[in-house]
Coordinates of C-alpha atoms and ligand atoms in Angstrom, one line a residue:
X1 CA 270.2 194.5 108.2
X2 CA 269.1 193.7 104.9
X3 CA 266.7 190.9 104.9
X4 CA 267.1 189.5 108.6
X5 CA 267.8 186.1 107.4
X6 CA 269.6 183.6 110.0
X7 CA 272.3 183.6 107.5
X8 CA 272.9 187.3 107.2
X9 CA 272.0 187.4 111.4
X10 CA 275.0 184.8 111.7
X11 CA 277.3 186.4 109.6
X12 CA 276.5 190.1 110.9
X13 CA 277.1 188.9 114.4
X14 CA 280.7 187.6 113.1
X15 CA 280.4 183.8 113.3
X16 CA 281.8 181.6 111.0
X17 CA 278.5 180.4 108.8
X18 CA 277.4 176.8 108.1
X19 CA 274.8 176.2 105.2
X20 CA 274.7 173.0 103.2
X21 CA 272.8 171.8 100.3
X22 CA 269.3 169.9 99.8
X23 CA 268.7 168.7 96.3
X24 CA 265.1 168.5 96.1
X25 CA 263.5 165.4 94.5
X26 CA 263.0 164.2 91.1
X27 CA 259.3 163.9 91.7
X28 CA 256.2 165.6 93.3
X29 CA 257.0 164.2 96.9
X30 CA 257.5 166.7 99.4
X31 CA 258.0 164.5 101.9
X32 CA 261.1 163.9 100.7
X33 CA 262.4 167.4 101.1
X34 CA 261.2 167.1 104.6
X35 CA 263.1 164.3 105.4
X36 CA 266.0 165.4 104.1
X37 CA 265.3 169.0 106.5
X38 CA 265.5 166.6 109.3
X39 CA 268.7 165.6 109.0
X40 CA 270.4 169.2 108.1
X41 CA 268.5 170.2 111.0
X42 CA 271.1 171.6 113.6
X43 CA 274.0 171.5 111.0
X44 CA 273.5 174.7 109.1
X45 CA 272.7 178.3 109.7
X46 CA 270.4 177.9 106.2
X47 CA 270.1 175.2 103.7
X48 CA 270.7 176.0 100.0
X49 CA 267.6 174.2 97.9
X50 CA 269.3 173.7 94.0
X51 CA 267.7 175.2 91.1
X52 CA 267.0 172.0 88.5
X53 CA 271.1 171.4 88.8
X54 CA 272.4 169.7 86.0
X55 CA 269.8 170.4 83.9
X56 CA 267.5 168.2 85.3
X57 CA 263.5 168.6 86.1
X58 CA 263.0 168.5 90.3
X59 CA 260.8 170.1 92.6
X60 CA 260.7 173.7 92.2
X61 CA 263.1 175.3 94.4
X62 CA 260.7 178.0 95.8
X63 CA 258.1 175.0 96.5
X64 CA 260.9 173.4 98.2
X65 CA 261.9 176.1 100.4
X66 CA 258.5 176.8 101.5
X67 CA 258.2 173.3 102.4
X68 CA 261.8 174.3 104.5
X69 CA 260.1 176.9 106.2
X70 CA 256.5 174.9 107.3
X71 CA 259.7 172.7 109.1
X72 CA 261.3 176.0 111.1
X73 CA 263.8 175.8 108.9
X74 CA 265.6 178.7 106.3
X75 CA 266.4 177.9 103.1
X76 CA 269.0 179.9 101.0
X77 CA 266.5 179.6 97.1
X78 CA 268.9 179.3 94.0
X79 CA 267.5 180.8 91.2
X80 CA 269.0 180.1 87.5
X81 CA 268.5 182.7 84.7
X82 CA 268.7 179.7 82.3
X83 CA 264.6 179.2 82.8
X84 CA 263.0 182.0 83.3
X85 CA 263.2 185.7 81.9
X86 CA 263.3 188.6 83.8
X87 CA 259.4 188.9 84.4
X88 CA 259.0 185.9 85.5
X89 CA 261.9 185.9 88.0
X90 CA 260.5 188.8 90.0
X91 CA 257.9 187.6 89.7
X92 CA 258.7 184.0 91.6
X93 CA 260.9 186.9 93.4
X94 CA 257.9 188.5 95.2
X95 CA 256.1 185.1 95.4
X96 CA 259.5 183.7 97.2
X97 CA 259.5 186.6 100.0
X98 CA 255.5 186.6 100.6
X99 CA 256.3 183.1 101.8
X100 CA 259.4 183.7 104.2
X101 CA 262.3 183.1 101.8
X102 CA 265.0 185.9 102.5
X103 CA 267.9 184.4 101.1
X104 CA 268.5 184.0 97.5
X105 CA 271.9 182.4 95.2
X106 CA 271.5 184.1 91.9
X107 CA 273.0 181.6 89.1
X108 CA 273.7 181.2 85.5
X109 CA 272.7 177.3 85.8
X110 CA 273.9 174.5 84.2
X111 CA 273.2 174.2 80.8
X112 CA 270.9 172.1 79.4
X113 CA 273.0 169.9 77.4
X114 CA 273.7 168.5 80.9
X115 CA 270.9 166.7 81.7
X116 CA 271.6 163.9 79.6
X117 CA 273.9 162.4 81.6
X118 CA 274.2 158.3 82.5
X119 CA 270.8 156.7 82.6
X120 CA 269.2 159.8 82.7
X121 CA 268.0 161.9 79.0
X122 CA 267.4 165.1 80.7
X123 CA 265.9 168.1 78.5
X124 CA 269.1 168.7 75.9
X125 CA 266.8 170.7 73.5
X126 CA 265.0 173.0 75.7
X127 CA 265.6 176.4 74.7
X128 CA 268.0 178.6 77.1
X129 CA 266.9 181.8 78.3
X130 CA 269.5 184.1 79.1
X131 CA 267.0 187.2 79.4
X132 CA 269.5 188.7 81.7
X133 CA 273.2 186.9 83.2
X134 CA 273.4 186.1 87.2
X135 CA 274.9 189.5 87.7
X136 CA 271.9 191.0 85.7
X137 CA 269.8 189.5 88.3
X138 CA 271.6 190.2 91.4
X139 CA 271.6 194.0 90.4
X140 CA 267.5 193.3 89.5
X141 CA 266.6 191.8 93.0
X142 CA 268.7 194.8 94.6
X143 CA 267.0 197.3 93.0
X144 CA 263.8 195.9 94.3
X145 CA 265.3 195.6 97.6
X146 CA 266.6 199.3 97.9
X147 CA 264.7 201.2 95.8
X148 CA 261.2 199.6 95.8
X149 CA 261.7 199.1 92.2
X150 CA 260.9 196.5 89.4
X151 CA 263.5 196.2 86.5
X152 CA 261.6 198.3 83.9
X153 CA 261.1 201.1 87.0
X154 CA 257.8 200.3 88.0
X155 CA 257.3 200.6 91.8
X156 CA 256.4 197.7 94.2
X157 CA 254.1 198.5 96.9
X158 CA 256.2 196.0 99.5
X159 CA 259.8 195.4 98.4
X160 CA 261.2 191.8 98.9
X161 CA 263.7 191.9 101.8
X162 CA 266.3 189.6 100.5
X163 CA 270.2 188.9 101.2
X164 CA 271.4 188.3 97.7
X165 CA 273.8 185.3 96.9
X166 CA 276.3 184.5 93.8
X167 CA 278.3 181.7 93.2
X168 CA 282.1 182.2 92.1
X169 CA 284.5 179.9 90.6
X170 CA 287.7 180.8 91.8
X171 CA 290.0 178.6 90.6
X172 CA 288.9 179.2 87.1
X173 CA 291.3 179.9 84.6
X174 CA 292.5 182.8 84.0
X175 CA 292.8 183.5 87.7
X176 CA 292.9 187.0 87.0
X177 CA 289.6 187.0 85.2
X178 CA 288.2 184.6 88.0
X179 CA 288.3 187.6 90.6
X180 CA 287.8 190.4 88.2
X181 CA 284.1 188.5 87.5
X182 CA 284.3 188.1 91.5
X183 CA 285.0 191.9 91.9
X184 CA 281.1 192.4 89.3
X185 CA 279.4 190.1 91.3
X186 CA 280.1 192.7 94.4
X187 CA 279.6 195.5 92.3
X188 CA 276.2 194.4 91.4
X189 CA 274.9 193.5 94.9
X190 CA 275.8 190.2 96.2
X191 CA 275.9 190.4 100.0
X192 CA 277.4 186.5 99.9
X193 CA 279.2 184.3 98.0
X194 CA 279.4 180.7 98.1
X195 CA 282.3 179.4 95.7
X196 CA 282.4 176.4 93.9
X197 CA 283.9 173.2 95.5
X198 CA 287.2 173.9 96.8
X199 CA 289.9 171.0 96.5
X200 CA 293.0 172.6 96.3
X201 CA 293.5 175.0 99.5
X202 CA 296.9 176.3 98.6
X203 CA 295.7 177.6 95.4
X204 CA 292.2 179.2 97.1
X205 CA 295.1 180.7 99.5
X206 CA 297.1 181.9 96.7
X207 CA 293.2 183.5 94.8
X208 CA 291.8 184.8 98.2
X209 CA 294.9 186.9 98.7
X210 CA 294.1 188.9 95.7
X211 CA 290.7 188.9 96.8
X212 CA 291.8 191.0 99.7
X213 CA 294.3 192.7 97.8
X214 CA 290.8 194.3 96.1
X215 CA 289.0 194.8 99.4
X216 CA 285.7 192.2 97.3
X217 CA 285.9 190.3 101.5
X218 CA 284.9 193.5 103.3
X219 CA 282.2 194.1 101.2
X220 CA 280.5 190.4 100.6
X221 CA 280.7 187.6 102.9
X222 CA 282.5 184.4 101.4
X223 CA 281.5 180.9 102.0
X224 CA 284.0 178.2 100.4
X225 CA 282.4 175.4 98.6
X226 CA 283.1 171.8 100.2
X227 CA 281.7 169.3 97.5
X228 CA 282.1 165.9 99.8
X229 CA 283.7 163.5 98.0
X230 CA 282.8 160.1 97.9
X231 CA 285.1 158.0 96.0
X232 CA 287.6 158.4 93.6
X233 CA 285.8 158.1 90.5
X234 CA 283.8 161.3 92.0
X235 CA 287.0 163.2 92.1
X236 CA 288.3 162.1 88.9
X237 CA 285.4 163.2 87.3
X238 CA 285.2 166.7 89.4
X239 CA 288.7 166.9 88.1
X240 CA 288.5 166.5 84.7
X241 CA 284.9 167.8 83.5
X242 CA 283.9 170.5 86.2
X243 CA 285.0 174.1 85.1
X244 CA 287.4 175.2 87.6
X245 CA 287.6 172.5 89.6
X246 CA 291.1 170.9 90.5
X247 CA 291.5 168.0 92.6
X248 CA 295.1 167.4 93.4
X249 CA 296.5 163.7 92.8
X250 CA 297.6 163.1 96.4
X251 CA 294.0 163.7 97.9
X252 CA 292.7 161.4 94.8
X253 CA 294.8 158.6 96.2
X254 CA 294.2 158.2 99.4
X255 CA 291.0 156.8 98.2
X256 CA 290.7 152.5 98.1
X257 CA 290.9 151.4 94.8
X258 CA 288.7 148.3 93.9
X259 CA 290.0 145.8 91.0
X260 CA 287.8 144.7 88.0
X261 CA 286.8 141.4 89.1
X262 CA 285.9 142.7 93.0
X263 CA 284.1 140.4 94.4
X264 CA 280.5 142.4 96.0
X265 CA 282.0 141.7 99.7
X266 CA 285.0 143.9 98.4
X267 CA 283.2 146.9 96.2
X268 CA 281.2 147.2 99.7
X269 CA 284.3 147.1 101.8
X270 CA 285.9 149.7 99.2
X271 CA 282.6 152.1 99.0
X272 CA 282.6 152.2 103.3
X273 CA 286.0 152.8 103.0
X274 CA 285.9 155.4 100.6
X275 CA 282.5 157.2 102.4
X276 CA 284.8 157.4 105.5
X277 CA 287.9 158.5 103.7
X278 CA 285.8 161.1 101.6
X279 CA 284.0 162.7 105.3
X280 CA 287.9 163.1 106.9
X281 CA 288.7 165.1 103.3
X282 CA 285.9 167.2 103.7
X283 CA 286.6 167.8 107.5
X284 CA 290.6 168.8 106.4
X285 CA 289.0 171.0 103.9
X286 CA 286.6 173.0 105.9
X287 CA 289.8 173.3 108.7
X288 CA 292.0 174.5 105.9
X289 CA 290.0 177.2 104.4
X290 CA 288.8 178.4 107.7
X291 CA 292.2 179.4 108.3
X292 CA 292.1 181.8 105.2
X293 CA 291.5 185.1 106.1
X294 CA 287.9 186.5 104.3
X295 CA 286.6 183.7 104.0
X296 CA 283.6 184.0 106.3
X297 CA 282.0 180.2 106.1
X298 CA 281.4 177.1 104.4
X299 CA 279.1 176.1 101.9
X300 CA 278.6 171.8 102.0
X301 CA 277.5 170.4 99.3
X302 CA 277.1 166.0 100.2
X303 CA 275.5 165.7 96.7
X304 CA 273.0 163.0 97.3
X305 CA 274.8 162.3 100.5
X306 CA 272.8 164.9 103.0
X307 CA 273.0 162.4 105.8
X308 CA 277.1 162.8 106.0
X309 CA 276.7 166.6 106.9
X310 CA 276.0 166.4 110.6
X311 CA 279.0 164.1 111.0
X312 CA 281.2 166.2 109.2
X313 CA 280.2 169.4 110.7
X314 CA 280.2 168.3 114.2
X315 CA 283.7 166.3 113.2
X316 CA 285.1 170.0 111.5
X317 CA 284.2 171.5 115.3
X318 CA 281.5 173.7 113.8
X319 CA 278.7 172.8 116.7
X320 CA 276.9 173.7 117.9
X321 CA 275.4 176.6 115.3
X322 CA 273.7 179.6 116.9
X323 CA 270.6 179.5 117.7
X324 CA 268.6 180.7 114.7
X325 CA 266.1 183.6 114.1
X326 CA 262.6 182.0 113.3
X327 CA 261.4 181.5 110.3
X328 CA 257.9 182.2 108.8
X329 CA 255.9 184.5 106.4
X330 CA 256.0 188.1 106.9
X331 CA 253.1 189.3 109.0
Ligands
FAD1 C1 277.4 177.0 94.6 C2 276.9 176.6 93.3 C3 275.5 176.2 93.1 C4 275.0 175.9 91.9 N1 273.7 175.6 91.8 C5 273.1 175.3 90.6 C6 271.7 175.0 90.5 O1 271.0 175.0 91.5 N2 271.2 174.8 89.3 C7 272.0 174.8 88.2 O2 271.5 174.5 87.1 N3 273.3 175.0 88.2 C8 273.9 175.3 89.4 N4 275.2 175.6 89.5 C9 276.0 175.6 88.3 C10 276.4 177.0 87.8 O3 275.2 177.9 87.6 C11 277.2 176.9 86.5 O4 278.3 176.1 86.8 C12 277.6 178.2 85.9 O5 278.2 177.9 84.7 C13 278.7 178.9 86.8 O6 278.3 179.6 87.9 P1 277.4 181.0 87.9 O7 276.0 180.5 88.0 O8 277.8 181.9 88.9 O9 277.6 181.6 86.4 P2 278.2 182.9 85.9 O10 279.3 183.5 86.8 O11 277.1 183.8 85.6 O12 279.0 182.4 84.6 C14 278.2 182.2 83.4 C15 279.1 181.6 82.4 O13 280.4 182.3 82.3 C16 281.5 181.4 82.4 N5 282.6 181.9 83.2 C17 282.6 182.4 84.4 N6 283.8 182.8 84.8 C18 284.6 182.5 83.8 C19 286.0 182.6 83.5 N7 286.9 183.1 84.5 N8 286.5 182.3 82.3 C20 285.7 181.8 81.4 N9 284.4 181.7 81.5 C21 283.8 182.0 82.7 C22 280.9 180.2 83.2 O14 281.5 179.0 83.0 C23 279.5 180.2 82.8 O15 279.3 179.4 81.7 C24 275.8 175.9 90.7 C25 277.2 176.3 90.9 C26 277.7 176.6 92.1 C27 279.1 177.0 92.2

């Protein structure tokens, strides 16, 4: 094996693999990372801790997934190339594995221009870095992996054992393209993939098969995004301003609709409703792409929401998750 991770343990041993997100807080309290390790705790093989996603300063996500591993717990660390250039990613590389971390999701990150979004203002003119792309970096953290190398081809006394992640868009117009960019992402070294929020399961039917047409499932593990929805504002928005992302009209409607002058009896009604409708989609998601040959897990993303995974993951029949390998600093 390549890192030892639970993760890559789970997947090596042929199980169908469970990790789910944990967006870290928009402050300096780790307490709150804890908490929300305590309720993914059971419901996932490792816990993916976001990178500043959409743009917007949280705590770090190495600092975070230390904090993951102080609770037994393994985190899956996404790292953006947006912030940092290529020094100081290895460097946070070797920092990440000195403290346990042995998972990583290599991304491209949201751009800035994102942050400023609703109430929030967000960091629109911070400069972008872009040293290198999220392939550029998977193919840098595998080269310090197998070849005890830095980028520039200095050595490293202890290389970082790491199972390297990407994400992957694969509804994302042109399809073609979409699996093309997949087929790089293999090339350069990603052992998994965990896709972007899946909606439409026909359509990731229809992608996957040339997926396997190309051989990219034998040679990286695929984890299909659930993004849980939560009413259908959420989905309307998912559908009409997320790259990639289609949400199909029928699934939109099966969601309560509330009229203007609601009454606050009836938007509460509506948003239980809604919750309850949004967990049964995310259950008849997870059952539908399981049923797709390659693809080798999920990847649950309850934005905000963390307390709806266990439910849903016992509800999709996915309990109870092997026992995991400890966690901890290497000795
Ligand atoms: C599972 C997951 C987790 C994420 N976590 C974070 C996070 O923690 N922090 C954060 O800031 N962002 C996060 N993002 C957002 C993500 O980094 C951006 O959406 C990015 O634009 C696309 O994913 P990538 O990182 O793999 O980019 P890359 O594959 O490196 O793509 C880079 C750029 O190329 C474009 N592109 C890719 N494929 C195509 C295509 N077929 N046609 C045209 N253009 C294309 C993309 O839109 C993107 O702008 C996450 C996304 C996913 C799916």
């Amino acid at each position: 094996m390549k890192s030892e991770s639970n993760l890559e343990t789970v997947l090596c041993d042929g199980q169908f693999a469970v990790t789910a997100e944990l967006g870290p807080p928009m402050g300096a309290d780790g307490n709150a990372v804890r908490k929300k390790a305590g309720i993914l705790r059971g419901s996932a093989d490792a816990i993916n801790i976001t990178d500043c996603q959409t743009a917007v300063v949280r705590l770090s996500s190495i600092a975070s997934a230390a904090i993951l591993i102080q609770e037994g717990l393994e985190p899956v660390m996404q790292m953006t190339v947006r912030d940092r250039n290529r020094l100081a990613i290895q460097s946070d590389i070797l920092g990440a594995a000195a403290l346990g971390i042995k998972n990583c999701l290599c991304l491209a990150g949201d751009h800035q221009s994102f942050g400023a979004a609703g109430k929030l203002k967000g960091h629109p003119g911070a400069k972008n870095v872009f040293d290198i792309d999220s392939i550029q970096l998977e193919a840098i953290l595998k080269k310090m992996r197998d070849e005890g190398l830095q980028e520039g081809g200095d050595p490293l006394d202890v290389p970082p054992k790491l199972f390297i992640g990407a994400a992957w868009t694969p509804m994302q117009e042109p399809i073609d393209f979409s699996v093309v960019r997949l087929g790089k992402k293999v090339a350069a070294g990603a052992d998994f993939i965990q896709t972007q929020g899946v909606y439409d399961v026909d359509r990731f039917a229809e992608v996957m098969a040339s997926v396997r047409e190309r051989g990219f499932h034998e040679r990286t593990a695929i984890l299909a995004g659930i993004i849980v929805p939560r009413n259908a504002a959420m989905l309307r928005y998912m559908n009409s301003s997320v790259a990639g992302v289609t949400v199909p009209e029928s699934l939109i409607a099966r969601f309560p609709s509330v009229k203007k002058d609601a009454t606050a009896e009836e938007k509460k009604e509506a948003r239980i409703k809604s919750e309850e409708i949004g967990k049964k989609i995310a259950v008849e998601l997870i059952q539908g792409v399981r049923q797709i040959e390659g693809v080798r897990g999920v990847h649950i993303q309850a934005i905000e929401w963390e307390v709806a995974v266990p439910e849903i993951v016992k509800a999709a029949g996915l309990l109870p998750r092997p026992t995991p390998v400890p966690v901890g600093p290497p000795r």
